[in-house]
Short mmCIF file of C-alpha atoms in Angstrom, two decimals:
data_model
loop_
_atom_site.label_atom_id
_atom_site.label_comp_id
_atom_site.label_asym_id
_atom_site.label_seq_id
_atom_site.Cartn_x
_atom_site.Cartn_y
_atom_site.Cartn_z
CA UNK H 1 116.28 143.58 145.69
CA UNK H 2 115.85 145.88 148.71
CA UNK H 3 117.67 147.05 151.78
CA UNK H 4 115.47 147.84 154.75
CA UNK H 5 115.73 148.76 158.41
CA UNK H 6 115.32 145.86 160.77
CA UNK H 7 115.48 145.05 164.50
CA UNK H 8 118.72 145.47 166.37
CA UNK H 9 120.68 142.36 167.38
CA UNK H 10 119.39 140.48 170.40
CA UNK H 11 121.24 140.42 173.71
CA UNK H 12 122.08 136.79 172.96
CA UNK H 13 123.70 137.63 169.67
CA UNK H 14 125.56 140.64 171.26
CA UNK H 15 127.04 138.28 173.83
CA UNK H 16 128.48 136.27 170.96
CA UNK H 17 129.77 139.40 169.20
CA UNK H 18 131.26 140.84 172.39
CA UNK H 19 133.61 137.85 172.58
CA UNK H 20 134.28 137.65 168.78
CA UNK H 21 134.91 141.27 167.82
CA UNK H 22 138.07 142.14 169.79
CA UNK H 23 139.96 139.21 168.24
CA UNK H 24 139.38 140.50 164.65
CA UNK H 25 142.40 142.03 162.84
CA UNK H 26 140.31 144.95 161.62
CA UNK H 27 138.90 145.76 165.10
CA UNK H 28 139.80 149.45 165.57
CA UNK H 29 140.31 149.51 169.35
CA UNK H 30 143.18 147.56 170.95
CA UNK H 31 143.88 147.43 174.66
CA UNK H 32 140.98 149.71 175.58
CA UNK H 33 137.83 148.64 177.33
CA UNK H 34 134.74 149.63 175.27
CA UNK H 35 131.07 148.73 175.12
CA UNK H 36 129.44 147.47 171.94
CA UNK H 37 126.14 149.30 171.61
CA UNK H 38 123.75 148.45 168.77
CA UNK H 39 122.88 151.54 166.67
CA UNK H 40 121.36 150.68 163.27
CA UNK H 41 120.55 147.38 161.49
CA UNK H 42 119.65 146.72 157.88
CA UNK H 43 118.28 143.51 156.32
CA UNK H 44 119.18 142.52 152.76
CA UNK H 45 117.34 140.11 150.45
CA UNK H 46 119.35 137.14 149.33
CA UNK H 47 118.97 136.26 145.63
CA UNK H 48 116.95 133.11 145.35
CA UNK H 49 118.75 129.83 144.62
CA UNK H 50 117.01 127.52 142.20
CA UNK H 51 115.54 124.41 143.86
CA UNK H 52 116.25 125.60 147.42
CA UNK H 53 113.56 125.64 150.02
CA UNK H 54 112.89 129.38 150.81
CA UNK H 55 112.51 128.43 154.51
CA UNK H 56 116.17 127.40 154.45
CA UNK H 57 117.38 130.62 152.83
CA UNK H 58 120.09 132.41 154.88
CA UNK H 59 119.34 135.86 156.30
CA UNK H 60 121.75 138.70 155.69
CA UNK H 61 121.84 141.57 158.21
CA UNK H 62 124.22 144.54 158.41
CA UNK H 63 124.64 145.73 161.99
CA UNK H 64 126.19 149.09 162.87
CA UNK H 65 127.53 149.10 166.39
CA UNK H 66 128.92 152.04 168.39
CA UNK H 67 132.11 151.41 170.32
CA UNK H 68 131.89 153.57 173.46
CA UNK H 69 134.54 153.96 176.14
CA UNK H 70 136.93 156.40 177.72
CA UNK H 71 137.68 158.80 174.84
CA UNK H 72 136.34 156.38 172.26
CA UNK H 73 133.20 156.80 170.17
CA UNK H 74 133.41 154.87 166.92
CA UNK H 75 131.04 153.02 164.59
CA UNK H 76 131.85 149.58 163.19
CA UNK H 77 129.96 147.46 160.66
CA UNK H 78 129.27 143.84 161.42
CA UNK H 79 127.62 142.07 158.49
CA UNK H 80 126.20 138.67 159.51
CA UNK H 81 124.73 135.72 157.69
CA UNK H 82 122.22 133.66 159.70
CA UNK H 83 121.55 130.12 158.56
CA UNK H 84 118.87 127.89 160.04
CA UNK H 85 120.60 125.27 162.17
CA UNK H 86 119.68 122.18 164.19
CA UNK H 87 116.25 122.77 165.73
CA UNK H 88 117.11 120.62 168.79
CA UNK H 89 117.81 122.51 172.03
CA UNK H 90 121.39 123.70 172.42
CA UNK H 91 123.44 122.18 175.21
CA UNK H 92 124.07 124.49 178.20
CA UNK H 93 126.92 126.83 177.35
CA UNK H 94 126.82 126.04 173.64
CA UNK H 95 124.76 129.05 172.55
CA UNK H 96 127.65 131.47 172.68
CA UNK H 97 130.67 129.40 171.79
CA UNK H 98 131.98 128.92 168.27
CA UNK H 99 131.41 125.35 167.15
CA UNK H 100 130.49 123.07 164.34
CA UNK H 101 132.41 122.17 161.22
CA UNK H 102 132.73 124.74 158.51
CA UNK H 103 130.06 124.13 155.86
CA UNK H 104 131.27 123.13 152.45
CA UNK H 105 132.00 125.87 150.02
CA UNK H 106 129.41 126.60 147.30
CA UNK H 107 126.55 128.88 146.44
CA UNK H 108 125.29 130.41 149.68
CA UNK H 109 127.75 128.47 151.78
CA UNK H 110 130.63 129.90 153.81
CA UNK H 111 134.19 128.54 153.52
CA UNK H 112 135.06 129.62 157.07
CA UNK H 113 133.94 128.32 160.49
CA UNK H 114 130.84 130.04 161.94
CA UNK H 115 130.98 132.40 164.92
CA UNK H 116 128.55 130.23 166.90
CA UNK H 117 124.86 129.40 167.25
CA UNK H 118 122.08 131.44 168.84
CA UNK H 119 118.35 130.93 169.48
CA UNK H 120 117.42 134.58 169.30
CA UNK H 121 119.33 136.65 166.74
CA UNK H 122 117.08 139.70 166.56
CA UNK H 123 117.30 141.41 163.22
CA UNK H 124 113.91 140.06 162.22
CA UNK H 125 114.95 136.44 162.69
CA UNK H 126 112.31 134.11 164.01
CA UNK H 127 112.65 133.59 167.74
CA UNK H 128 113.11 130.04 168.86
CA UNK H 129 114.90 128.92 165.73
CA UNK H 130 118.53 127.85 166.05
CA UNK H 131 120.62 130.19 163.91
CA UNK H 132 124.21 129.50 162.83
CA UNK H 133 126.00 132.85 162.74
CA UNK H 134 128.57 133.61 160.09
CA UNK H 135 130.78 136.63 159.33
CA UNK H 136 129.04 138.08 156.31
CA UNK H 137 132.25 139.40 154.78
CA UNK H 138 133.36 135.80 154.33
CA UNK H 139 130.03 134.42 153.16
CA UNK H 140 128.78 134.24 149.52
CA UNK H 141 125.19 134.92 150.55
CA UNK H 142 126.27 138.29 151.89
CA UNK H 143 128.38 139.00 148.79
CA UNK H 144 125.38 138.28 146.56
CA UNK H 145 123.04 140.39 148.65
CA UNK H 146 125.45 143.38 148.62
CA UNK H 147 125.91 143.20 144.84
CA UNK H 148 122.11 143.02 144.34
CA UNK H 149 121.35 146.14 146.43
CA UNK H 150 124.40 148.22 145.50
CA UNK H 151 124.33 151.37 143.35
CA UNK H 152 126.12 150.60 140.10
CA UNK H 153 127.98 153.11 137.90
CA UNK H 154 126.93 150.98 134.96
CA UNK H 155 125.09 147.72 135.27
CA UNK H 156 127.51 145.03 134.09
CA UNK H 157 126.63 143.01 131.03
CA UNK H 158 127.11 139.29 130.61
CA UNK H 159 130.38 138.34 128.98
CA UNK H 160 128.64 136.11 126.47
CA UNK H 161 125.73 133.85 125.88
CA UNK H 162 124.86 131.94 129.10
CA UNK H 163 127.30 133.84 131.25
CA UNK H 164 126.34 135.58 134.49
CA UNK H 165 128.00 138.95 135.32
CA UNK H 166 127.32 138.26 139.03
CA UNK H 167 128.95 134.79 139.08
CA UNK H 168 130.42 134.25 142.56
CA UNK H 169 132.44 131.17 141.49
CA UNK H 170 136.02 131.47 142.67
CA UNK H 171 135.16 134.20 145.12
CA UNK H 172 137.29 134.28 148.27
CA UNK H 173 137.76 136.51 151.29
CA UNK H 174 141.33 137.70 151.58
CA UNK H 175 143.19 137.00 154.81
CA UNK H 176 145.66 139.94 154.66
CA UNK H 177 145.91 142.16 157.69
CA UNK H 178 144.02 145.42 157.04
CA UNK H 179 141.37 147.72 158.52
CA UNK H 180 138.57 146.46 156.20
CA UNK H 181 137.53 143.11 154.75
CA UNK H 182 138.28 142.43 151.11
CA UNK H 183 136.78 139.79 148.82
CA UNK H 184 138.16 138.85 145.40
CA UNK H 185 135.32 138.10 142.94
CA UNK H 186 136.90 136.93 139.64
CA UNK H 187 133.50 136.16 138.08
CA UNK H 188 131.78 139.48 138.78
CA UNK H 189 131.83 142.17 136.11
CA UNK H 190 135.03 140.80 134.60
CA UNK H 191 136.92 140.59 137.85
CA UNK H 192 136.39 142.80 140.92
CA UNK H 193 137.41 143.43 144.52
CA UNK H 194 134.68 143.92 147.06
CA UNK H 195 135.68 145.98 150.07
CA UNK H 196 133.46 145.62 153.13
CA UNK H 197 134.13 148.67 155.26
CA UNK H 198 134.51 147.97 158.98
CA UNK H 199 135.25 151.33 160.71
CA UNK H 200 132.35 153.49 159.46
CA UNK H 201 132.58 157.27 159.14
CA UNK H 202 129.57 159.47 158.62
CA UNK H 203 129.38 161.14 155.21
CA UNK H 204 130.48 160.28 151.64
CA UNK H 205 133.50 158.01 151.74
CA UNK H 206 136.53 159.44 149.86
CA UNK H 207 137.35 155.94 148.61
CA UNK H 208 134.24 156.30 146.43
CA UNK H 209 134.19 160.00 145.62
CA UNK H 210 137.88 160.46 144.83
CA UNK H 211 138.35 157.46 142.47
CA UNK H 212 135.09 158.28 140.72
CA UNK H 213 136.29 161.87 140.12
CA UNK H 214 139.71 160.62 138.93
CA UNK H 215 138.10 158.12 136.56
CA UNK H 216 135.86 160.90 135.19
CA UNK H 217 139.09 162.86 134.50
CA UNK H 218 140.30 159.90 132.49
CA UNK H 219 143.14 159.19 134.88
CA UNK H 220 143.87 155.49 134.59
CA UNK H 221 146.12 155.18 137.67
CA UNK H 222 143.30 154.10 139.98
CA UNK H 223 141.08 151.02 139.95
CA UNK H 224 137.63 152.25 138.88
CA UNK H 225 134.81 151.97 141.50
CA UNK H 226 132.01 150.06 139.86
CA UNK H 227 129.39 149.94 142.62
CA UNK H 228 128.88 150.98 146.24
CA UNK H 229 126.38 150.60 149.05
CA UNK H 230 125.34 153.73 150.88
CA UNK H 231 122.77 153.80 153.70
CA UNK H 232 120.94 156.68 155.31
CA UNK H 233 118.93 157.42 158.42
CA UNK H 234 116.72 160.13 159.95
CA UNK H 235 117.60 162.78 162.50
CA UNK H 236 115.87 160.72 165.16
CA UNK H 237 118.54 158.06 164.68
CA UNK H 238 121.54 160.39 165.09
CA UNK H 239 124.02 159.09 167.66
CA UNK H 240 123.41 160.58 171.06
CA UNK H 241 125.99 161.58 173.62
CA UNK H 242 129.04 163.87 173.90
CA UNK H 243 130.16 165.16 170.55
CA UNK H 244 126.86 164.24 168.91
CA UNK H 245 124.73 167.31 169.41
CA UNK H 246 121.85 167.41 166.82
CA UNK H 247 122.97 169.35 163.75
CA UNK H 248 120.52 169.73 160.84
CA UNK H 249 123.43 170.17 158.48
CA UNK H 250 125.25 166.94 159.51
CA UNK H 251 125.31 164.21 156.84
CA UNK H 252 123.08 161.26 157.65
CA UNK H 253 124.55 158.65 155.36
CA UNK H 254 127.53 156.33 155.23
CA UNK H 255 129.13 153.97 152.74
CA UNK H 256 129.28 150.32 153.84
CA UNK H 257 130.80 148.57 150.84
CA UNK H 258 132.68 149.38 147.63
CA UNK H 259 133.21 147.24 144.54
CA UNK H 260 136.18 148.16 142.32
CA UNK H 261 137.75 146.64 139.26
CA UNK H 262 140.34 143.98 140.03
CA UNK H 263 143.85 144.70 138.84
CA UNK H 264 144.81 141.36 137.33
CA UNK H 265 148.44 140.25 137.69
CA UNK H 266 149.31 143.08 140.05
CA UNK H 267 151.53 142.81 143.11
CA UNK H 268 151.40 144.75 146.36
CA UNK H 269 153.97 147.51 146.26
CA UNK H 270 155.43 146.82 149.67
CA UNK H 271 155.80 143.16 149.01
CA UNK H 272 157.49 143.90 145.71
CA UNK H 273 159.90 146.37 147.30
CA UNK H 274 160.72 143.91 150.07
CA UNK H 275 161.53 141.21 147.45
CA UNK H 276 163.83 143.54 145.59
CA UNK H 277 165.50 144.57 148.83
CA UNK H 278 166.03 140.99 149.89
CA UNK H 279 167.69 140.15 146.63
CA UNK H 280 169.80 143.31 146.72
CA UNK H 281 168.27 144.35 143.41
CA UNK H 282 167.95 148.04 142.67
CA UNK H 283 164.42 149.43 143.08
CA UNK H 284 165.46 152.81 141.60
CA UNK H 285 163.68 152.40 138.24
CA UNK H 286 160.42 151.30 139.85
CA UNK H 287 160.71 154.01 142.44
CA UNK H 288 161.19 156.62 139.69
CA UNK H 289 158.10 155.33 137.88
CA UNK H 290 156.13 155.65 141.13
CA UNK H 291 157.37 159.20 141.57
CA UNK H 292 156.04 160.11 138.10
CA UNK H 293 152.68 158.39 138.78
CA UNK H 294 152.33 160.20 142.07
CA UNK H 295 152.99 163.56 140.47
CA UNK H 296 150.46 162.74 137.79
CA UNK H 297 147.96 161.76 140.51
CA UNK H 298 148.37 165.08 142.32
CA UNK H 299 147.92 166.98 139.03
CA UNK H 300 144.72 165.00 138.37
CA UNK H 301 143.43 165.75 141.82
CA UNK H 302 144.07 169.44 141.20
CA UNK H 303 141.95 169.22 138.03
CA UNK H 304 139.18 167.25 139.65
CA UNK H 305 138.85 169.30 142.91
CA UNK H 306 139.27 172.86 144.07
CA UNK H 307 142.82 173.99 144.89
CA UNK H 308 143.16 176.01 148.10
CA UNK H 309 145.43 178.84 149.13
CA UNK H 310 149.17 178.51 149.71
CA UNK H 311 150.01 176.84 152.99
CA UNK H 312 150.66 179.17 155.89
CA UNK H 313 154.27 178.40 156.79
CA UNK H 314 154.03 179.62 160.35
CA UNK H 315 150.94 177.62 161.04
CA UNK H 316 152.47 174.54 159.41
CA UNK H 317 155.68 174.65 161.52
CA UNK H 318 153.67 175.39 164.64
CA UNK H 319 151.47 172.35 163.97
CA UNK H 320 154.51 170.10 163.27
CA UNK H 321 156.11 171.37 166.49
CA UNK H 322 152.98 170.52 168.49
CA UNK H 323 152.88 166.96 167.06
CA UNK H 324 156.58 166.65 167.66
CA UNK H 325 156.26 167.72 171.29
CA UNK H 326 153.64 165.12 171.84
CA UNK H 327 155.79 162.43 170.28
CA UNK H 328 158.84 163.46 172.39
CA UNK H 329 156.73 163.30 175.53
CA UNK H 330 155.55 159.81 174.61
CA UNK H 331 158.95 158.24 173.79
CA UNK H 332 162.02 158.09 175.95
CA UNK H 333 164.21 157.58 172.84
CA UNK H 334 162.84 160.77 171.33
CA UNK H 335 163.16 162.55 174.67
CA UNK H 336 166.91 161.99 174.48
CA UNK H 337 166.83 163.85 171.14
CA UNK H 338 164.58 166.68 172.17
CA UNK H 339 167.17 169.39 171.76
CA UNK H 340 168.14 168.28 168.24
CA UNK H 341 164.52 167.93 167.26
CA UNK H 342 163.70 171.49 168.45
CA UNK H 343 166.72 172.80 166.51
CA UNK H 344 165.42 171.08 163.37
CA UNK H 345 162.14 172.91 163.60
CA UNK H 346 163.99 176.19 164.20
CA UNK H 347 165.96 175.68 160.97
CA UNK H 348 162.79 174.69 159.10
CA UNK H 349 160.92 177.78 160.31
CA UNK H 350 163.77 180.03 159.24
CA UNK H 351 164.06 178.42 155.83
CA UNK H 352 160.34 178.73 155.11
CA UNK H 353 160.16 182.25 156.45
CA UNK H 354 162.66 183.28 153.83
CA UNK H 355 160.35 182.24 151.01
CA UNK H 356 157.01 183.48 152.34
CA UNK H 357 157.75 186.97 150.94
CA UNK H 358 157.82 185.52 147.41
CA UNK H 359 154.32 185.21 145.84
CA UNK H 360 153.20 181.53 145.30
CA UNK H 361 156.51 180.27 146.56
CA UNK H 362 154.74 177.80 148.93
CA UNK H 363 152.56 174.95 147.56
CA UNK H 364 148.81 175.26 147.60
CA UNK H 365 146.63 173.04 149.70
CA UNK H 366 144.71 170.46 147.67
CA UNK H 367 142.97 167.10 147.80
CA UNK H 368 145.55 164.36 148.50
CA UNK H 369 145.58 160.61 149.19
CA UNK H 370 146.25 161.19 152.87
CA UNK H 371 147.58 157.76 153.94
CA UNK H 372 149.98 156.85 151.18
CA UNK H 373 152.66 154.15 151.52
CA UNK H 374 153.94 151.24 149.42
CA UNK H 375 151.11 149.06 150.69
CA UNK H 376 148.62 151.37 149.04
CA UNK H 377 149.93 150.89 145.49
CA UNK H 378 149.90 147.95 143.07
CA UNK H 379 152.33 147.19 140.25
CA UNK H 380 152.05 144.98 137.19
CA UNK H 381 154.31 144.76 134.19
CA UNK H 382 151.57 145.62 131.63
CA UNK H 383 150.29 148.85 133.19
CA UNK H 384 152.81 149.93 135.85
CA UNK H 385 151.57 151.48 139.12
CA UNK H 386 148.04 151.97 140.41
CA UNK H 387 147.07 153.77 143.55
CA UNK H 388 144.53 152.28 146.01
CA UNK H 389 142.60 153.09 149.21
CA UNK H 390 141.74 156.74 149.14
CA UNK H 391 139.75 156.17 152.31
CA UNK H 392 142.41 157.82 154.52
CA UNK H 393 142.83 157.00 158.17
CA UNK H 394 139.52 155.11 158.93
CA UNK H 395 139.37 156.37 162.54
CA UNK H 396 139.44 160.06 161.57
CA UNK H 397 136.14 161.89 160.69
CA UNK H 398 135.45 162.20 156.98
CA UNK H 399 135.65 165.95 157.13
CA UNK H 400 139.25 165.69 158.38
CA UNK H 401 140.22 163.09 155.85
CA UNK H 402 138.91 165.07 152.93
CA UNK H 403 140.09 168.58 153.83
CA UNK H 404 142.84 170.07 151.62
CA UNK H 405 146.40 169.21 152.62
CA UNK H 406 149.96 169.30 151.26
CA UNK H 407 150.57 166.94 148.33
CA UNK H 408 154.08 166.49 149.68
CA UNK H 409 152.62 164.67 152.68
CA UNK H 410 151.91 161.78 150.30
CA UNK H 411 155.52 162.02 149.07
CA UNK H 412 156.75 161.76 152.65
CA UNK H 413 154.67 158.61 153.18
CA UNK H 414 156.32 156.83 150.28
CA UNK H 415 159.78 158.00 151.39
CA UNK H 416 159.21 156.40 154.78
CA UNK H 417 158.04 153.13 153.15
CA UNK H 418 161.42 152.58 151.55
CA UNK H 419 163.08 152.33 154.97
CA UNK H 420 160.57 149.76 156.09
CA UNK H 421 160.93 147.74 152.86
CA UNK H 422 164.69 147.71 153.30
CA UNK H 423 164.38 146.52 156.92
CA UNK H 424 161.62 143.91 156.35
CA UNK H 425 163.20 142.66 153.19
CA UNK H 426 166.64 142.59 154.85
CA UNK H 427 168.48 144.58 152.21
CA UNK H 428 172.17 143.70 152.37
CA UNK H 429 173.24 147.25 151.72
CA UNK H 430 171.99 150.47 153.27
CA UNK H 431 172.39 152.13 149.88
CA UNK H 432 169.30 150.22 148.65
CA UNK H 433 166.90 152.60 150.40
CA UNK H 434 169.03 155.64 149.61
CA UNK H 435 168.92 154.94 145.89
CA UNK H 436 165.18 154.21 145.93
CA UNK H 437 164.43 157.46 147.81
CA UNK H 438 166.64 159.59 145.55
CA UNK H 439 165.18 158.14 142.36
CA UNK H 440 161.58 158.59 143.61
CA UNK H 441 162.11 162.15 144.82
CA UNK H 442 163.92 163.21 141.68
CA UNK H 443 161.30 161.76 139.37
CA UNK H 444 158.48 163.29 141.39
CA UNK H 445 160.04 166.78 141.32
CA UNK H 446 160.75 166.59 137.58
CA UNK H 447 157.09 165.58 136.82
CA UNK H 448 155.36 167.76 139.41
CA UNK H 449 153.43 170.68 137.85
CA UNK H 450 152.70 172.53 141.14
CA UNK H 451 155.58 174.94 140.49
CA UNK H 452 157.34 174.77 143.89
CA UNK H 453 161.06 175.49 143.73
CA UNK H 454 163.55 172.75 144.69
CA UNK H 455 164.80 174.23 147.98
CA UNK H 456 161.29 174.85 149.29
CA UNK H 457 160.04 171.40 148.23
CA UNK H 458 163.10 169.76 149.82
CA UNK H 459 162.59 171.59 153.12
CA UNK H 460 158.91 170.64 153.23
CA UNK H 461 159.57 166.99 152.36
CA UNK H 462 162.25 166.74 155.15
CA UNK H 463 159.84 168.31 157.62
CA UNK H 464 156.96 166.07 156.70
CA UNK H 465 159.19 163.01 156.63
CA UNK H 466 160.45 163.79 160.15
CA UNK H 467 156.85 164.27 161.29
CA UNK H 468 155.97 160.80 159.96
CA UNK H 469 159.08 159.17 161.46
CA UNK H 470 158.35 160.68 164.91
CA UNK H 471 154.89 159.23 164.79
CA UNK H 472 156.32 155.87 163.71
CA UNK H 473 158.76 155.80 166.66
CA UNK H 474 155.92 156.20 169.12
CA UNK H 475 153.73 153.64 167.31
CA UNK H 476 156.50 151.02 167.12
CA UNK H 477 157.53 151.53 170.75
CA UNK H 478 153.98 150.76 171.83
CA UNK H 479 153.08 147.99 169.36
CA UNK H 480 156.30 146.48 167.80
CA UNK H 481 159.24 147.42 170.00
CA UNK H 482 161.63 145.38 167.85
CA UNK H 483 160.78 147.63 164.91
CA UNK H 484 161.48 150.91 166.77
CA UNK H 485 165.03 151.20 165.39
CA UNK H 486 163.63 151.49 161.79
CA UNK H 487 162.02 154.93 162.22
CA UNK H 488 164.58 155.97 164.87
CA UNK H 489 167.37 155.66 162.34
CA UNK H 490 165.43 157.89 159.99
CA UNK H 491 164.98 160.47 162.77
CA UNK H 492 168.75 160.55 163.40
CA UNK H 493 169.47 160.77 159.68
CA UNK H 494 167.14 163.75 159.23
CA UNK H 495 168.40 165.52 162.34
CA UNK H 496 171.96 165.19 160.97
CA UNK H 497 170.84 166.80 157.70
CA UNK H 498 171.12 163.71 155.58
CA UNK H 499 168.62 162.56 153.00
#
């Protein structure tokens, strides 16, 4: 099976995508006018189906589009499956409108409604043929093509006589709201999860490189990556425009899909915490277990990757102040607390200044998760917690996502998640989140091997937690105003000196 460059999508197909893309949950730009500009396209072979006319085989094409607008320059992946449709002329206006009943599920058939029908799809498709356009992330033909062309850590073996390690039976695209598209494939390699990346960053994806390194360390707290699809291009294909000056040293590759082992019987950490909160059941034991796992993760990352120098306390506080000032300017609620927020940073600066004279008193920078919250962990009774999604914030460049940071930033992310779980789960007692936070922080500190003293660690966690809460206030005020009180309560609690 091969992956090869092919023609860019036609103007007719782009008209269809222009209308479809902004409505997707994973679409990275909301409320901003952007242009969708074709950049690179790759065609994949579809494994042959016995007894099927090759002329009726679907075509699988992976399109990389640039999203260009005021202050926006992003790349998204749009995998498409094109199936030969009715050869009769389309009625006026039908070429670009979704229509037709969803085809029946089965090998090479999609369980979801198509995007629409076009005559000219580009991408090597024969002009004049009517093509029914499907989202590839929801189509078994695309799943099969991706598995066939992927790079495998170890080629999976059949589970027994007559079994197929690439059996797509039972496969289904998940409908959860997230920045990528996930597909559960219970019949592939003993059960796997296929992640089709949507926002594409140039360079090796940390959701491949970090779990591989952790698995090589023998750390079992992460689902193992089994296969991945990486594409490359020449310097002549480098994006042009502001911020894209030719650089011989720039990476010219990107990951488009990742296949990882499926964690059977596991439950999303945030859903689990919400359920406990709603029942008024203590989450302290599970939170403590998570604290120990996170400390173990950070130790494994220190073994797998280089550890940097101790954080510069003055730089850190200055950077946190800068981010804080931006948040205060963006939120009227925070503006009313500007004096108290400034005083918090003054106290933090003084506290950290007192320890900078002690050698190695401040934590060293290291590889971290970078976007950790309860929705990025899974729990099952038989193995406990596993950590997912080391991709980081998809809209940030890979170089930013993979640079060394404070491990305690991951700690602050989990701390903030407990407040959200208590609010969404409607915990009957405010003590629910307090107990979960305390158990988590205590267990993390006891298991942490970084050697940072309690007072310094506590000051840094408070500072990073406030930084996260300030960001959340601005985000919620713009996107979910009814949720703004959740992070605002945390801001008030931290400013008052409470945990």
